[in-house]
PDB file of C-alpha atoms in Angstrom:
ATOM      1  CA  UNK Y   1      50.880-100.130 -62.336  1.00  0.00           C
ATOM      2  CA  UNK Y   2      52.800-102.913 -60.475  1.00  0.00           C
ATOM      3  CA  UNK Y   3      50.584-104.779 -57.841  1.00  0.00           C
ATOM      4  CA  UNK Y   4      51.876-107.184 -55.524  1.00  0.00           C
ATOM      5  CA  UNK Y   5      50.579-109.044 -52.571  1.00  0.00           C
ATOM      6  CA  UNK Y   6      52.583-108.618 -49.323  1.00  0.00           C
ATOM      7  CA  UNK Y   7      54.092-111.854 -47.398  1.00  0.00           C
ATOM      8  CA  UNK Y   8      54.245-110.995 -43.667  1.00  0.00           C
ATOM      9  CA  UNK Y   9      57.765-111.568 -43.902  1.00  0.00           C
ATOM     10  CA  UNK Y  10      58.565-109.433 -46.815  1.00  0.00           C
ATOM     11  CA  UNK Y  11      57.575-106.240 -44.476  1.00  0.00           C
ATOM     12  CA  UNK Y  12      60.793-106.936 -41.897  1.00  0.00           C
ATOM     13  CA  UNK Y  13      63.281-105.990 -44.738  1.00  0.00           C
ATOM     14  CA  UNK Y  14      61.564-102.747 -45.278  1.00  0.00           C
ATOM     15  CA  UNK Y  15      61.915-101.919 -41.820  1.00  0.00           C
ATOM     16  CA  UNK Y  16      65.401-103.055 -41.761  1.00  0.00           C
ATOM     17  CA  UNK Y  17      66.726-101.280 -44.772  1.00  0.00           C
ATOM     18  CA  UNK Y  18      66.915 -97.293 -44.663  1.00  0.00           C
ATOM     19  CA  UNK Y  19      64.951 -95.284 -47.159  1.00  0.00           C
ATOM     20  CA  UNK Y  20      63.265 -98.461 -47.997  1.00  0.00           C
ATOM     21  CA  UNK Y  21      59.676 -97.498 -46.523  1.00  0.00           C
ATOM     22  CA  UNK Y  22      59.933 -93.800 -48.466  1.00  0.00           C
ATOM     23  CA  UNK Y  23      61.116 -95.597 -51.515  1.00  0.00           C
ATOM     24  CA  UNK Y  24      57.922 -97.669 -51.466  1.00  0.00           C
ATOM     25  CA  UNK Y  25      55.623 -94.788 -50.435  1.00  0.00           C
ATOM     26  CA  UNK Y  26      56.486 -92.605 -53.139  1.00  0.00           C
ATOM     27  CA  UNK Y  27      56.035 -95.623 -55.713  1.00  0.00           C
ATOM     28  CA  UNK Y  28      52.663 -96.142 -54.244  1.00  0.00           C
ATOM     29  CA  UNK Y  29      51.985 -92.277 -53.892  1.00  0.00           C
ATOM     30  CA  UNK Y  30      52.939 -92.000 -57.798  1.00  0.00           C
ATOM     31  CA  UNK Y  31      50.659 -94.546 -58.383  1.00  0.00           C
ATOM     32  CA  UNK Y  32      53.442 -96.966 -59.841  1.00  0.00           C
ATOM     33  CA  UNK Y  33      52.842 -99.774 -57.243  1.00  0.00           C
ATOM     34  CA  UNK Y  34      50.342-101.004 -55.373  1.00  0.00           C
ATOM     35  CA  UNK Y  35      50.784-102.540 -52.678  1.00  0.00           C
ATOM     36  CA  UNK Y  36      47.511-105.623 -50.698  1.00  0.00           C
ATOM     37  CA  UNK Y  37      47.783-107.419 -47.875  1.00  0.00           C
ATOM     38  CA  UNK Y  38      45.527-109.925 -46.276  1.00  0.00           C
ATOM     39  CA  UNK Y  39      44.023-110.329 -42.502  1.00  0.00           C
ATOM     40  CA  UNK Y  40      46.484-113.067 -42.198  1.00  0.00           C
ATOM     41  CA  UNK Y  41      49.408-110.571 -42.951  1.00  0.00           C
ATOM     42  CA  UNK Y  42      48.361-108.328 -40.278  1.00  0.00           C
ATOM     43  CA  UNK Y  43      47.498-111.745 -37.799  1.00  0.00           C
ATOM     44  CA  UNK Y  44      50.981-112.841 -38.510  1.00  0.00           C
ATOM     45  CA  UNK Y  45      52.238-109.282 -37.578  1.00  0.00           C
ATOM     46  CA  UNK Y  46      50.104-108.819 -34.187  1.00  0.00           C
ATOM     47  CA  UNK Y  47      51.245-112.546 -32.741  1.00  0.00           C
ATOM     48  CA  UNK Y  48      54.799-110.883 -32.386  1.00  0.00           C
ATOM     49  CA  UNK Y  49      56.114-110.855 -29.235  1.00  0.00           C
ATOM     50  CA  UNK Y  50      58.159-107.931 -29.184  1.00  0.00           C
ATOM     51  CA  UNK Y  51      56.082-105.175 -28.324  1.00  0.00           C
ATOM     52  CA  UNK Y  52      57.849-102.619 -30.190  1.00  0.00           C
ATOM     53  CA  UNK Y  53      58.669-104.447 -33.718  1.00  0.00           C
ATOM     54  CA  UNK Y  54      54.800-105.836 -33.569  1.00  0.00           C
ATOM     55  CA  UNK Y  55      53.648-102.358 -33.786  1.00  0.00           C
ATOM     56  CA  UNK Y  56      56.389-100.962 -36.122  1.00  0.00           C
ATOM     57  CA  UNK Y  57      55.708-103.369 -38.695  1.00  0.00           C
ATOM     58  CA  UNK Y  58      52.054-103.292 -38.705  1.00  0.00           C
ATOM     59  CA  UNK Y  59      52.007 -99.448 -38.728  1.00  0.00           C
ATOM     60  CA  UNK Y  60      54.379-100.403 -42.050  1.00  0.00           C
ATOM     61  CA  UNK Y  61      52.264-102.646 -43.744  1.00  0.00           C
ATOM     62  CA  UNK Y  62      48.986-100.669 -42.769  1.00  0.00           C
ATOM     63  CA  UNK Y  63      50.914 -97.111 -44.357  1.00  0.00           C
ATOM     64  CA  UNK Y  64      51.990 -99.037 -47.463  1.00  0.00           C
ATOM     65  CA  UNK Y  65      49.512-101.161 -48.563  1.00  0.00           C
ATOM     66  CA  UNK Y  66      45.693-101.746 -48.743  1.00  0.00           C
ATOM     67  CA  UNK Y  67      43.736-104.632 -47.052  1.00  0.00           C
ATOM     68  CA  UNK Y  68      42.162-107.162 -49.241  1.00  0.00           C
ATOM     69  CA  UNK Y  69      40.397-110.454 -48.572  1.00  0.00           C
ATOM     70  CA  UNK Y  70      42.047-113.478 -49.264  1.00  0.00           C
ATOM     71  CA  UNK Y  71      40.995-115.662 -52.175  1.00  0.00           C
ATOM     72  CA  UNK Y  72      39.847-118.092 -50.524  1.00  0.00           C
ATOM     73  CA  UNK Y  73      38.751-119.404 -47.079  1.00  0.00           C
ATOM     74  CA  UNK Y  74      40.024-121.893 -44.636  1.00  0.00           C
ATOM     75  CA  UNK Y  75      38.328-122.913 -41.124  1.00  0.00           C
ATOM     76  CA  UNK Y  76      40.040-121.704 -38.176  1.00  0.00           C
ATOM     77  CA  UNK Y  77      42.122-119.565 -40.372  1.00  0.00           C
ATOM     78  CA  UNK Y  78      39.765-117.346 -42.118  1.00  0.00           C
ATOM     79  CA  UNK Y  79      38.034-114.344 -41.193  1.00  0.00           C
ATOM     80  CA  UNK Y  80      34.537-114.560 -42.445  1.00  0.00           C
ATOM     81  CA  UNK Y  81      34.098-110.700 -42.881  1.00  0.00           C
ATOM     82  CA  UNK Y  82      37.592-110.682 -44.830  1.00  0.00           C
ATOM     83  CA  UNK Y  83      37.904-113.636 -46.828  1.00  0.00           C
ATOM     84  CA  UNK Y  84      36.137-114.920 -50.564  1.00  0.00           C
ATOM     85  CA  UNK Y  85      34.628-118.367 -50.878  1.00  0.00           C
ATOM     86  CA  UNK Y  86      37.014-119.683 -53.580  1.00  0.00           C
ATOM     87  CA  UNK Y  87      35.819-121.671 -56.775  1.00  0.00           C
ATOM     88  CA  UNK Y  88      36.816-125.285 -56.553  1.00  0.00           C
ATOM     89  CA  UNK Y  89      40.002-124.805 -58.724  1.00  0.00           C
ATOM     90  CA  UNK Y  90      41.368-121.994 -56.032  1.00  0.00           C
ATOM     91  CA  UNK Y  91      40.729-124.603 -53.360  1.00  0.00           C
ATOM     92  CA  UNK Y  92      42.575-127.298 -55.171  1.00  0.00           C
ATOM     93  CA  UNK Y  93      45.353-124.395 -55.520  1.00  0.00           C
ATOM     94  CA  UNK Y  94      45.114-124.033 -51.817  1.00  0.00           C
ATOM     95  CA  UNK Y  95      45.805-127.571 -51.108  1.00  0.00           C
ATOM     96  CA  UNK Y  96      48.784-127.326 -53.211  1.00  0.00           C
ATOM     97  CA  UNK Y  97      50.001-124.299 -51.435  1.00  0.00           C
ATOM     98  CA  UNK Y  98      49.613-125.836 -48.254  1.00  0.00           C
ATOM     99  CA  UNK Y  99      51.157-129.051 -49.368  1.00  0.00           C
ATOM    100  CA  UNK Y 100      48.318-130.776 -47.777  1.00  0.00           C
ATOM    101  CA  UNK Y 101      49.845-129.621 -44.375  1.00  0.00           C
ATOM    102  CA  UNK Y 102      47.302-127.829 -42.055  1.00  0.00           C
ATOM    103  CA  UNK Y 103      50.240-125.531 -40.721  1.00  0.00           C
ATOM    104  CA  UNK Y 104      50.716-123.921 -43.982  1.00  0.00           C
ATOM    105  CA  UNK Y 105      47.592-122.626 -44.489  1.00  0.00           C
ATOM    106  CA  UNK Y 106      48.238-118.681 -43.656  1.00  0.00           C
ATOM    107  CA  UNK Y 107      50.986-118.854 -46.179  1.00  0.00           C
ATOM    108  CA  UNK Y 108      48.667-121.172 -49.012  1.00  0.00           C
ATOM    109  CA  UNK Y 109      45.803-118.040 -47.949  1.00  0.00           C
ATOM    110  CA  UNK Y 110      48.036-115.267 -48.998  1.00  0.00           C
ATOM    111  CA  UNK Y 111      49.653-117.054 -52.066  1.00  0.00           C
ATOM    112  CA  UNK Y 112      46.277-118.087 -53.400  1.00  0.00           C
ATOM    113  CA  UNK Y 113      45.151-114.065 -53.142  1.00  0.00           C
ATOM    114  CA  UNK Y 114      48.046-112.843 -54.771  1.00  0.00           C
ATOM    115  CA  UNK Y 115      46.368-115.184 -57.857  1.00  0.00           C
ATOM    116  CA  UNK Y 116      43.139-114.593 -57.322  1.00  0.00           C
ATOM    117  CA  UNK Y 117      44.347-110.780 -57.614  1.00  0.00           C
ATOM    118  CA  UNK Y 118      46.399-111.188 -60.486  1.00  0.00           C
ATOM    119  CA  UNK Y 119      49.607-109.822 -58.557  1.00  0.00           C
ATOM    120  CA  UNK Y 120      52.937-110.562 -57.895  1.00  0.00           C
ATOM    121  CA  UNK Y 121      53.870-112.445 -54.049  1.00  0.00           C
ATOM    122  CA  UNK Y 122      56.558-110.784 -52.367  1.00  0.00           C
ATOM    123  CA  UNK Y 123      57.673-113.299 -49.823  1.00  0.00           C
ATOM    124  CA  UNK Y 124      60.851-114.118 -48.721  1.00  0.00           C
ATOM    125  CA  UNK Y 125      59.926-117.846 -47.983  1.00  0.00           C
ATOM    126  CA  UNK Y 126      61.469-120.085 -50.075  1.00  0.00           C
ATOM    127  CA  UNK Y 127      58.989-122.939 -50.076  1.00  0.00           C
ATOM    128  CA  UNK Y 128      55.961-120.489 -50.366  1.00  0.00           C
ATOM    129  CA  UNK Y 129      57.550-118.630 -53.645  1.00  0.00           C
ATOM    130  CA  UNK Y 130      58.384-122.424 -54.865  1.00  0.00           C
ATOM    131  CA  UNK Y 131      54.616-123.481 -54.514  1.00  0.00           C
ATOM    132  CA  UNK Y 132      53.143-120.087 -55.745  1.00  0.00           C
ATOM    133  CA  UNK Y 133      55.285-120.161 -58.936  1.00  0.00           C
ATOM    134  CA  UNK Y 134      54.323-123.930 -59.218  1.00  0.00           C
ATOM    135  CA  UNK Y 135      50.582-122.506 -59.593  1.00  0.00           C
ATOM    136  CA  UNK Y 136      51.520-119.691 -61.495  1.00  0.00           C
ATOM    137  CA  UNK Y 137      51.891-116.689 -59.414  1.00  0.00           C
ATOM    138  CA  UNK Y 138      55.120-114.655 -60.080  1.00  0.00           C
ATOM    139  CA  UNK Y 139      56.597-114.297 -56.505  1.00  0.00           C
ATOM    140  CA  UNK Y 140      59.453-111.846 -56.061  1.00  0.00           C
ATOM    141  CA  UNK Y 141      61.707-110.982 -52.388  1.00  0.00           C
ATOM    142  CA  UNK Y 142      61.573-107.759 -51.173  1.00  0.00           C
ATOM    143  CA  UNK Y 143      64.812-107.075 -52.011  1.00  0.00           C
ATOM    144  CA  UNK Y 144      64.118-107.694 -55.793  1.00  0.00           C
ATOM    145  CA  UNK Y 145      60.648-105.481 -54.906  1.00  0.00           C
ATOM    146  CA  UNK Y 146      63.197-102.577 -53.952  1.00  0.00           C
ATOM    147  CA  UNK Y 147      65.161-103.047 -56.775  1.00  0.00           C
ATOM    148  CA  UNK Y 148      62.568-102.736 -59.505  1.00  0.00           C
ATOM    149  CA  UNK Y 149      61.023 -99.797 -57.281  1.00  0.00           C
ATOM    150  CA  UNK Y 150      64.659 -98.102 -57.333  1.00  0.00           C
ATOM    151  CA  UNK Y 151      64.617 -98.388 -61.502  1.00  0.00           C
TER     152      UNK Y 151
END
């Protein structure tokens, strides 16, 4: 089974592309793919400010995938209930994934579950799938995701 970890911005495509939700769902539904996201997915989700793409996209991710805590933890960022204390070599990932920049910290918190769940990263963010990949973690865009799923 192919598991990958879910980008907040890999979910827009799927929304944007038709018959790419039921394409997914039957992957997952077949067992084929499975599909985690983080708190921090859905946080990036609910801060957007159109009422009606907020919702649609959330009620996407929460359909397709399954929620997960991220690997690690970050104050201010992290959800206590929903995150993992990470080792001291996740946390030196982290840093790298953030590129010591406080503002990247959603984006190290996602890439640094996709590793600690041994998955793929679908993100469409170039400088996130460049840092994951520097650490390891085979990152993939959702059209690529669609693609294999379509195979």
């Amino acid at each position: 089974m192919r598991r990958v970890m879910f980008d907040s911005n890999a979910i827009d495509p799927i929304a944007d592309t038709s018959g790419a939700f039921e394409a997914l769902q039957a992957a997952t539904e077949a067992s084929r793919l499975e599909i985690l996201y983080t708190h921090v997915t859905i946080d990036e989700l609910v801060a957007i400010p159109d009422l009606d793409r907020r919702q649609h996209l959330t009620l996407l991710m929460v359909a397709l995938g399954q929620l997960v805590p991220t690997g690690a933890a970050v104050l201010d960022f992290s959800r206590l209930d929903f995150c993992r204390l990470g080792a001291d070599d996740e946390q030196d990932m982290l840093e790298e994934l953030r590129s010591q920049n406080i503002r990247h910290s959603r984006d190290a918190l996602i890439g640094i579950t996709a590793r600690t769940e041994g998955c793929a990263l679908v993100t469409n963010d170039e400088r996130l799938a460049k840092r994951a990949a520097d650490i390891g973690v085979e990152t993939l865009t959702t059209r690529a995701l669609l693609d294999e799923v379509a195979e």
